[in-house]
mmCIF file of C-alpha atoms in Angstrom:
data_model
loop_
_atom_site.group_PDB
_atom_site.id
_atom_site.type_symbol
_atom_site.label_atom_id
_atom_site.label_comp_id
_atom_site.label_asym_id
_atom_site.label_seq_id
_atom_site.Cartn_x
_atom_site.Cartn_y
_atom_site.Cartn_z
ATOM 1 C CA MET A 1 17.972 -0.871 -2.639
ATOM 2 C CA GLU A 2 15.198 1.716 -3.949
ATOM 3 C CA ARG A 3 12.478 2.798 -1.503
ATOM 4 C CA PHE A 4 9.755 0.429 -0.641
ATOM 5 C CA GLU A 5 8.759 2.079 3.091
ATOM 6 C CA LEU A 6 5.160 2.392 4.720
ATOM 7 C CA ASP A 7 4.516 5.712 6.915
ATOM 8 C CA ILE A 8 1.415 5.169 9.184
ATOM 9 C CA LEU A 9 -0.203 8.466 9.442
ATOM 10 C CA GLY A 10 -3.837 6.594 11.647
ATOM 11 C CA CYS A 11 -4.779 3.557 12.457
ATOM 12 C CA GLY A 12 -7.584 4.256 14.746
ATOM 13 C CA SER A 13 -11.228 3.348 14.221
ATOM 14 C CA ALA A 14 -14.348 5.486 13.637
ATOM 15 C CA THR A 15 -14.471 6.979 17.187
ATOM 16 C CA PRO A 16 -11.600 9.828 18.144
ATOM 17 C CA THR A 17 -9.682 9.171 20.331
ATOM 18 C CA THR A 18 -5.945 11.254 22.197
ATOM 19 C CA LEU A 19 -4.237 8.195 20.746
ATOM 20 C CA HIS A 20 -4.967 7.560 17.255
ATOM 21 C CA ASN A 21 -5.701 9.791 14.149
ATOM 22 C CA PRO A 22 -8.359 7.596 11.793
ATOM 23 C CA SER A 23 -7.099 5.398 8.508
ATOM 24 C CA SER A 24 -4.190 6.709 6.326
ATOM 25 C CA GLN A 25 -1.387 5.829 5.394
ATOM 26 C CA VAL A 26 1.328 6.605 2.684
ATOM 27 C CA LEU A 27 3.490 3.810 0.399
ATOM 28 C CA ASN A 28 6.554 5.005 -0.913
ATOM 29 C CA ILE A 29 7.805 2.819 -3.550
ATOM 30 C CA ARG A 30 10.804 4.349 -5.194
ATOM 31 C CA ASP A 31 9.847 7.861 -3.953
ATOM 32 C CA LYS A 32 6.333 7.855 -5.698
ATOM 33 C CA LEU A 33 3.976 8.447 -2.844
ATOM 34 C CA PHE A 34 0.964 6.316 -2.894
ATOM 35 C CA MET A 35 -1.741 7.214 0.065
ATOM 36 C CA ILE A 36 -4.316 4.616 0.882
ATOM 37 C CA ASP A 37 -7.688 5.749 2.984
ATOM 38 C CA CYS A 38 -7.572 9.499 3.741
ATOM 39 C CA GLY A 39 -9.144 9.749 7.336
ATOM 40 C CA GLU A 40 -9.900 13.237 9.088
ATOM 41 C CA GLY A 41 -6.905 15.268 9.914
ATOM 42 C CA THR A 42 -4.543 13.465 7.231
ATOM 43 C CA GLN A 43 -2.861 16.458 5.831
ATOM 44 C CA LEU A 44 -1.727 17.356 9.503
ATOM 45 C CA GLN A 45 0.185 14.192 9.716
ATOM 46 C CA PHE A 46 1.109 14.071 6.332
ATOM 47 C CA ARG A 47 2.945 17.344 7.850
ATOM 48 C CA LYS A 48 4.193 15.360 10.742
ATOM 49 C CA SER A 49 5.600 12.507 9.363
ATOM 50 C CA LYS A 50 7.750 14.978 6.901
ATOM 51 C CA LEU A 51 6.470 13.765 3.506
ATOM 52 C CA ARG A 52 6.468 15.680 0.692
ATOM 53 C CA PHE A 53 3.519 16.777 -0.436
ATOM 54 C CA GLY A 54 5.078 17.318 -4.155
ATOM 55 C CA ARG A 55 5.575 13.419 -4.299
ATOM 56 C CA LEU A 56 2.004 12.443 -3.889
ATOM 57 C CA ASN A 57 1.074 10.266 -7.040
ATOM 58 C CA ARG A 58 -2.116 8.548 -6.329
ATOM 59 C CA ILE A 59 -4.861 8.174 -3.858
ATOM 60 C CA PHE A 60 -6.865 4.196 -2.666
ATOM 61 C CA ILE A 61 -9.816 4.421 -1.040
ATOM 62 C CA SER A 62 -11.141 1.422 0.545
ATOM 63 C CA HIS A 63 -14.671 2.268 0.952
ATOM 64 C CA LEU A 64 -17.005 5.109 1.879
ATOM 65 C CA HIS A 65 -16.953 5.585 5.569
ATOM 66 C CA GLY A 66 -16.408 8.871 6.980
ATOM 67 C CA ASP A 67 -13.022 7.865 8.937
ATOM 68 C CA HIS A 68 -11.640 6.512 5.691
ATOM 69 C CA CYS A 69 -12.191 9.517 3.474
ATOM 70 C CA PHE A 70 -13.276 12.658 5.149
ATOM 71 C CA GLY A 71 -9.919 14.195 5.409
ATOM 72 C CA LEU A 72 -9.585 14.505 1.428
ATOM 73 C CA ILE A 73 -10.934 17.680 0.926
ATOM 74 C CA GLY A 74 -8.576 19.343 3.376
ATOM 75 C CA LEU A 75 -5.896 17.409 1.714
ATOM 76 C CA ILE A 76 -6.677 18.832 -1.569
ATOM 77 C CA SER A 77 -7.562 22.047 -0.599
ATOM 78 C CA THR A 78 -3.771 21.930 0.846
ATOM 79 C CA LEU A 79 -2.147 20.750 -2.217
ATOM 80 C CA ALA A 80 -3.865 23.382 -4.345
ATOM 81 C CA LEU A 81 -2.080 26.240 -1.436
ATOM 82 C CA LEU A 82 1.229 24.751 -2.172
ATOM 83 C CA GLY A 83 0.761 25.139 -5.782
ATOM 84 C CA ARG A 84 0.477 21.703 -7.294
ATOM 85 C CA THR A 85 -0.709 21.849 -10.591
ATOM 86 C CA GLY A 86 -0.696 18.005 -11.803
ATOM 87 C CA ASP A 87 -4.384 16.160 -11.871
ATOM 88 C CA LEU A 88 -4.756 14.061 -8.870
ATOM 89 C CA TYR A 89 -6.055 10.843 -9.191
ATOM 90 C CA ILE A 90 -8.084 8.866 -6.822
ATOM 91 C CA HIS A 91 -9.477 5.600 -6.864
ATOM 92 C CA SER A 92 -12.533 4.401 -4.976
ATOM 93 C CA THR A 93 -16.269 2.393 -4.660
ATOM 94 C CA THR A 94 -18.571 3.974 -6.940
ATOM 95 C CA GLY A 95 -20.466 7.234 -4.872
ATOM 96 C CA LEU A 96 -17.219 9.403 -4.373
ATOM 97 C CA GLU A 97 -17.642 11.302 -7.076
ATOM 98 C CA GLU A 98 -21.390 12.214 -5.773
ATOM 99 C CA ILE A 99 -19.883 12.962 -2.480
ATOM 100 C CA LEU A 100 -16.826 14.833 -3.383
ATOM 101 C CA ARG A 101 -17.341 16.646 -6.393
ATOM 102 C CA PRO A 102 -19.550 19.067 -4.887
ATOM 103 C CA GLU A 103 -17.426 20.180 -2.019
ATOM 104 C CA LEU A 104 -14.496 20.450 -4.639
ATOM 105 C CA ASN A 105 -16.854 22.586 -6.531
ATOM 106 C CA PHE A 106 -17.505 24.627 -3.746
ATOM 107 C CA PHE A 107 -14.414 24.804 -1.828
ATOM 108 C CA CYS A 108 -11.739 24.261 -4.554
ATOM 109 C CA ARG A 109 -13.246 25.825 -7.964
ATOM 110 C CA ASP A 110 -10.054 27.449 -8.100
ATOM 111 C CA ASN A 111 -7.593 24.713 -7.689
ATOM 112 C CA PRO A 112 -4.798 24.853 -10.767
ATOM 113 C CA PHE A 113 -5.101 21.111 -10.801
ATOM 114 C CA GLN A 114 -8.101 18.518 -11.398
ATOM 115 C CA VAL A 115 -9.470 15.978 -9.232
ATOM 116 C CA LYS A 116 -10.093 13.146 -11.419
ATOM 117 C CA ILE A 117 -11.859 9.798 -9.766
ATOM 118 C CA GLU A 118 -11.398 6.487 -10.991
ATOM 119 C CA THR A 119 -14.017 3.701 -10.171
ATOM 120 C CA PHE A 120 -13.320 0.109 -8.905
ATOM 121 C CA ASP A 121 -15.360 -3.076 -8.355
ATOM 122 C CA PRO A 122 -15.129 -3.791 -4.836
ATOM 123 C CA LYS A 123 -16.229 -7.878 -5.366
ATOM 124 C CA VAL A 124 -12.958 -8.327 -7.833
ATOM 125 C CA ASN A 125 -9.818 -8.910 -7.620
ATOM 126 C CA GLU A 126 -8.069 -6.736 -10.341
ATOM 127 C CA ILE A 127 -5.549 -4.521 -10.874
ATOM 128 C CA ILE A 128 -6.472 -0.866 -11.361
ATOM 129 C CA TYR A 129 -3.377 1.252 -11.226
ATOM 130 C CA GLU A 130 -0.037 -0.165 -13.298
ATOM 131 C CA ASP A 131 3.283 1.981 -13.609
ATOM 132 C CA ARG A 132 6.733 1.048 -14.431
ATOM 133 C CA SER A 133 7.404 0.406 -10.979
ATOM 134 C CA VAL A 134 4.155 -1.140 -9.525
ATOM 135 C CA THR A 135 0.831 -3.117 -9.854
ATOM 136 C CA VAL A 136 -1.793 -2.107 -7.411
ATOM 137 C CA LYS A 137 -4.920 -5.204 -7.469
ATOM 138 C CA THR A 138 -8.032 -5.163 -5.345
ATOM 139 C CA ILE A 139 -8.580 -7.456 -2.343
ATOM 140 C CA PRO A 140 -12.418 -7.991 -2.215
ATOM 141 C CA LEU A 141 -13.555 -7.610 1.681
ATOM 142 C CA LYS A 142 -16.273 -8.214 4.072
ATOM 143 C CA HIS A 143 -17.837 -4.961 5.269
ATOM 144 C CA ARG A 144 -21.056 -3.684 6.035
ATOM 145 C CA ILE A 145 -20.843 -1.523 2.505
ATOM 146 C CA PRO A 146 -18.737 -2.289 -0.497
ATOM 147 C CA CYS A 147 -15.223 -2.506 0.617
ATOM 148 C CA ALA A 148 -11.740 -3.336 -1.163
ATOM 149 C CA GLY A 149 -7.878 -3.604 0.166
ATOM 150 C CA PHE A 150 -5.102 -3.476 -2.188
ATOM 151 C CA LEU A 151 -2.128 -5.657 -2.759
ATOM 152 C CA PHE A 152 0.998 -3.506 -4.210
ATOM 153 C CA CYS A 153 3.701 -5.562 -5.851
ATOM 154 C CA GLU A 154 6.646 -4.157 -7.292
ATOM 155 C CA LYS A 155 8.123 -5.482 -10.528
ATOM 156 C CA GLN A 156 10.965 -7.057 -10.371
ATOM 157 C CA LYS A 157 14.117 -5.314 -11.632
ATOM 158 C CA ASP A 158 16.064 -6.882 -14.220
ATOM 159 C CA ALA A 159 19.210 -8.598 -13.177
ATOM 160 C CA ASN A 160 22.918 -6.752 -12.464
ATOM 161 C CA LEU A 161 25.557 -7.459 -14.961
ATOM 162 C CA ARG A 162 28.768 -8.542 -14.033
ATOM 163 C CA ALA A 163 30.958 -5.822 -14.789
ATOM 164 C CA ASP A 164 34.161 -7.959 -14.752
ATOM 165 C CA MET A 165 32.531 -10.568 -16.724
ATOM 166 C CA ILE A 166 31.265 -8.397 -19.499
ATOM 167 C CA GLU A 167 34.661 -6.481 -19.743
ATOM 168 C CA PHE A 168 35.901 -10.114 -19.791
ATOM 169 C CA TYR A 169 34.178 -11.338 -22.967
ATOM 170 C CA ASN A 170 34.194 -7.603 -24.730
ATOM 171 C CA VAL A 171 29.937 -7.847 -24.483
ATOM 172 C CA PRO A 172 28.815 -4.821 -26.859
ATOM 173 C CA ILE A 173 26.995 -2.315 -25.417
ATOM 174 C CA LYS A 174 23.902 -3.111 -27.677
ATOM 175 C CA GLU A 175 23.885 -6.611 -26.252
ATOM 176 C CA ARG A 176 24.106 -5.624 -22.478
ATOM 177 C CA ALA A 177 19.984 -4.565 -21.968
ATOM 178 C CA ARG A 178 19.081 -7.747 -23.412
ATOM 179 C CA ILE A 179 21.891 -10.016 -20.995
ATOM 180 C CA LYS A 180 19.935 -8.038 -18.513
ATOM 181 C CA GLN A 181 16.408 -9.572 -19.249
ATOM 182 C CA GLY A 182 18.108 -12.964 -19.112
ATOM 183 C CA ALA A 183 19.489 -13.713 -22.612
ATOM 184 C CA ASP A 184 22.977 -15.719 -23.115
ATOM 185 C CA PHE A 185 25.747 -14.231 -25.174
ATOM 186 C CA VAL A 186 27.291 -15.743 -27.929
ATOM 187 C CA ALA A 187 31.181 -14.510 -28.128
ATOM 188 C CA GLU A 188 33.020 -13.752 -31.274
ATOM 189 C CA ASP A 189 34.422 -17.193 -31.440
ATOM 190 C CA GLY A 190 31.175 -18.993 -31.449
ATOM 191 C CA LYS A 191 31.272 -19.771 -27.936
ATOM 192 C CA LEU A 192 28.071 -19.301 -25.733
ATOM 193 C CA ILE A 193 28.570 -17.379 -22.285
ATOM 194 C CA PRO A 194 25.258 -18.543 -20.404
ATOM 195 C CA ASN A 195 23.538 -15.421 -18.820
ATOM 196 C CA LYS A 196 24.303 -16.626 -15.147
ATOM 197 C CA MET A 197 28.063 -16.240 -15.611
ATOM 198 C CA LEU A 198 27.061 -12.444 -16.924
ATOM 199 C CA THR A 199 24.746 -11.365 -14.342
ATOM 200 C CA ARG A 200 24.006 -11.248 -10.711
ATOM 201 C CA PRO A 201 20.439 -11.429 -9.660
ATOM 202 C CA ALA A 202 18.627 -8.199 -8.776
ATOM 203 C CA GLU A 203 16.990 -7.784 -5.148
ATOM 204 C CA PRO A 204 13.317 -9.992 -4.850
ATOM 205 C CA ALA A 205 10.469 -7.688 -5.865
ATOM 206 C CA ARG A 206 8.490 -6.479 -2.635
ATOM 207 C CA SER A 207 5.212 -6.747 -1.993
ATOM 208 C CA TYR A 208 2.358 -5.264 0.382
ATOM 209 C CA ALA A 209 -1.095 -6.052 1.069
ATOM 210 C CA TYR A 210 -3.534 -3.371 2.952
ATOM 211 C CA CYS A 211 -6.876 -4.955 4.355
ATOM 212 C CA SER A 212 -9.192 -2.744 6.272
ATOM 213 C CA ASP A 213 -12.236 -2.856 6.817
ATOM 214 C CA THR A 214 -13.111 -6.317 7.091
ATOM 215 C CA ALA A 215 -14.590 -9.246 8.423
ATOM 216 C CA TYR A 216 -12.727 -12.382 9.451
ATOM 217 C CA SER A 217 -12.338 -14.044 5.476
ATOM 218 C CA GLU A 218 -10.255 -16.816 4.162
ATOM 219 C CA GLU A 219 -10.825 -15.756 0.583
ATOM 220 C CA ILE A 220 -7.860 -13.164 0.497
ATOM 221 C CA VAL A 221 -5.575 -15.973 1.641
ATOM 222 C CA PRO A 222 -4.703 -16.911 -1.852
ATOM 223 C CA ILE A 223 -4.843 -13.536 -2.788
ATOM 224 C CA ILE A 224 -2.436 -12.255 -0.525
ATOM 225 C CA GLU A 225 -0.258 -15.142 -0.042
ATOM 226 C CA GLY A 226 3.787 -14.597 0.332
ATOM 227 C CA VAL A 227 3.490 -10.884 0.828
ATOM 228 C CA ASP A 228 6.257 -8.875 2.660
ATOM 229 C CA LEU A 229 3.812 -7.074 5.147
ATOM 230 C CA LEU A 230 0.207 -7.601 5.632
ATOM 231 C CA TYR A 231 -1.540 -4.676 7.606
ATOM 232 C CA HIS A 232 -4.867 -6.130 8.691
ATOM 233 C CA GLU A 233 -7.352 -4.690 10.522
ATOM 234 C CA ALA A 234 -7.679 -5.823 14.169
ATOM 235 C CA THR A 235 -10.502 -3.816 15.448
ATOM 236 C CA PHE A 236 -11.616 -5.989 18.605
ATOM 237 C CA ALA A 237 -10.069 -8.226 21.131
ATOM 238 C CA ASN A 238 -11.116 -11.810 21.295
ATOM 239 C CA ILE A 239 -13.411 -11.181 24.169
ATOM 240 C CA ASP A 240 -15.614 -8.910 21.792
ATOM 241 C CA LYS A 241 -15.434 -11.046 19.019
ATOM 242 C CA GLY A 242 -19.192 -10.928 18.701
ATOM 243 C CA ARG A 243 -19.278 -7.235 18.323
ATOM 244 C CA ALA A 244 -16.290 -7.471 15.863
ATOM 245 C CA HIS A 245 -18.744 -10.198 13.677
ATOM 246 C CA GLU A 246 -22.127 -7.585 14.314
ATOM 247 C CA THR A 247 -20.110 -4.738 12.619
ATOM 248 C CA GLY A 248 -18.240 -6.573 9.943
ATOM 249 C CA HIS A 249 -14.724 -5.885 11.494
ATOM 250 C CA SER A 250 -11.820 -9.032 12.642
ATOM 251 C CA THR A 251 -10.115 -9.675 15.950
ATOM 252 C CA ALA A 252 -6.598 -9.340 16.291
ATOM 253 C CA CYS A 253 -6.664 -13.426 16.583
ATOM 254 C CA GLU A 254 -8.559 -13.712 13.262
ATOM 255 C CA ALA A 255 -5.943 -11.115 11.473
ATOM 256 C CA ALA A 256 -3.093 -13.316 12.878
ATOM 257 C CA GLY A 257 -5.043 -16.180 11.832
ATOM 258 C CA ILE A 258 -5.134 -14.936 7.994
ATOM 259 C CA ALA A 259 -1.613 -14.205 8.181
ATOM 260 C CA LYS A 260 -0.385 -17.507 8.994
ATOM 261 C CA MET A 261 -2.805 -19.298 6.556
ATOM 262 C CA ALA A 262 -1.630 -16.796 3.973
ATOM 263 C CA LYS A 263 2.333 -17.376 4.912
ATOM 264 C CA VAL A 264 3.057 -13.438 5.115
ATOM 265 C CA LYS A 265 6.473 -12.415 6.387
ATOM 266 C CA LYS A 266 5.295 -9.856 8.858
ATOM 267 C CA LEU A 267 1.906 -8.630 10.199
ATOM 268 C CA MET A 268 0.854 -5.408 10.919
ATOM 269 C CA LEU A 269 -2.649 -4.901 12.995
ATOM 270 C CA GLY A 270 -4.334 -1.352 12.861
ATOM 271 C CA HIS A 271 -7.778 0.182 12.917
ATOM 272 C CA PHE A 272 -8.185 -0.255 16.509
ATOM 273 C CA SER A 273 -11.290 0.354 18.507
ATOM 274 C CA ALA A 274 -11.642 3.284 20.762
ATOM 275 C CA ARG A 275 -12.381 0.765 23.590
ATOM 276 C CA TYR A 276 -8.793 0.213 24.460
ATOM 277 C CA PRO A 277 -6.500 2.447 26.238
ATOM 278 C CA ASP A 278 -3.639 0.410 25.354
ATOM 279 C CA ASN A 279 -3.252 -1.758 22.139
ATOM 280 C CA LYS A 280 -0.810 -4.945 23.766
ATOM 281 C CA VAL A 281 -3.708 -6.518 24.214
ATOM 282 C CA LEU A 282 -4.288 -7.212 20.663
ATOM 283 C CA LEU A 283 -0.392 -7.605 19.970
ATOM 284 C CA ASP A 284 -0.671 -10.290 22.770
ATOM 285 C CA GLU A 285 -3.294 -12.155 21.346
ATOM 286 C CA ALA A 286 -2.233 -12.166 18.002
ATOM 287 C CA ARG A 287 1.277 -13.049 18.786
ATOM 288 C CA GLU A 288 -0.148 -16.224 20.083
ATOM 289 C CA ILE A 289 -0.909 -17.182 16.817
ATOM 290 C CA PHE A 290 1.538 -15.074 14.306
ATOM 291 C CA ALA A 291 4.587 -14.418 16.144
ATOM 292 C CA ASN A 292 6.084 -11.695 13.740
ATOM 293 C CA THR A 293 3.359 -9.575 14.505
ATOM 294 C CA VAL A 294 3.295 -5.615 15.130
ATOM 295 C CA LEU A 295 1.097 -2.878 16.151
ATOM 296 C CA ALA A 296 0.387 -0.195 13.899
ATOM 297 C CA ASN A 297 0.843 3.610 15.484
ATOM 298 C CA GLU A 298 0.991 6.999 13.805
ATOM 299 C CA GLY A 299 4.533 7.898 13.174
ATOM 300 C CA LEU A 300 5.705 4.440 12.441
ATOM 301 C CA SER A 301 8.106 4.445 9.354
ATOM 302 C CA GLU A 302 8.444 0.294 7.802
ATOM 303 C CA LYS A 303 10.758 -0.147 5.209
ATOM 304 C CA LEU A 304 10.581 -3.280 3.518
#
């Protein structure tokens, strides 16, 4: 099975701690690296995770709070030092161009590649990127400023041909692509050979949803329903629920409630407040509602 793997580079919230770095993660889909958010120090975490800078495909910024984008200029500068020549695309809400372009003009004016910023509407659930392997959709979130999560859906691969049956029925090479895509086959004697006799199903396509930062919102449930892995912010424990609502964030219990309603396969909590020296309190609260829950942590690599 080809790669569909999540690497956590940072899962803390805005206040710096010695436990966690600011938000950033990388999703490896068939050896293309998609970065999601880019907090301060992301380039160092990228190196620690032994990821290949040359594989970085695109960057998706959920919103323009500093702990989700302060690392961009450092990362871009490092990419230039390492000899990148291909253009770098960043997907973001409106405003990043005005923030980042002056820094690029000052610090990176001699870069051998262009930084191209593509904006999206965080209020709309729509496809903002697509290639042969994946589609990426926005997930409208509720925060203090415009903010969106991202839904990565692997494209279903064609069925696998059964070599023994292909040989037995002497299927011509020119017919095999159609059969992989679901067509039946008519043998030389006119007999119809059903597709299911000639193929085996491919591995199911995988999906990943990233939801940070957001207040509790049941509106996202239909969008993320059934995903293999949901990363949902859990900034606060239940005792601080009032603070969560004041700041446009979620508790671990609320994240677990969303996971349960959406029938996701696995929940990962992240974006932890600096007030908790041990995030196990968040894990314990979430598991009371949704058992298959884990904590994000720097260096964690989750295979889907």
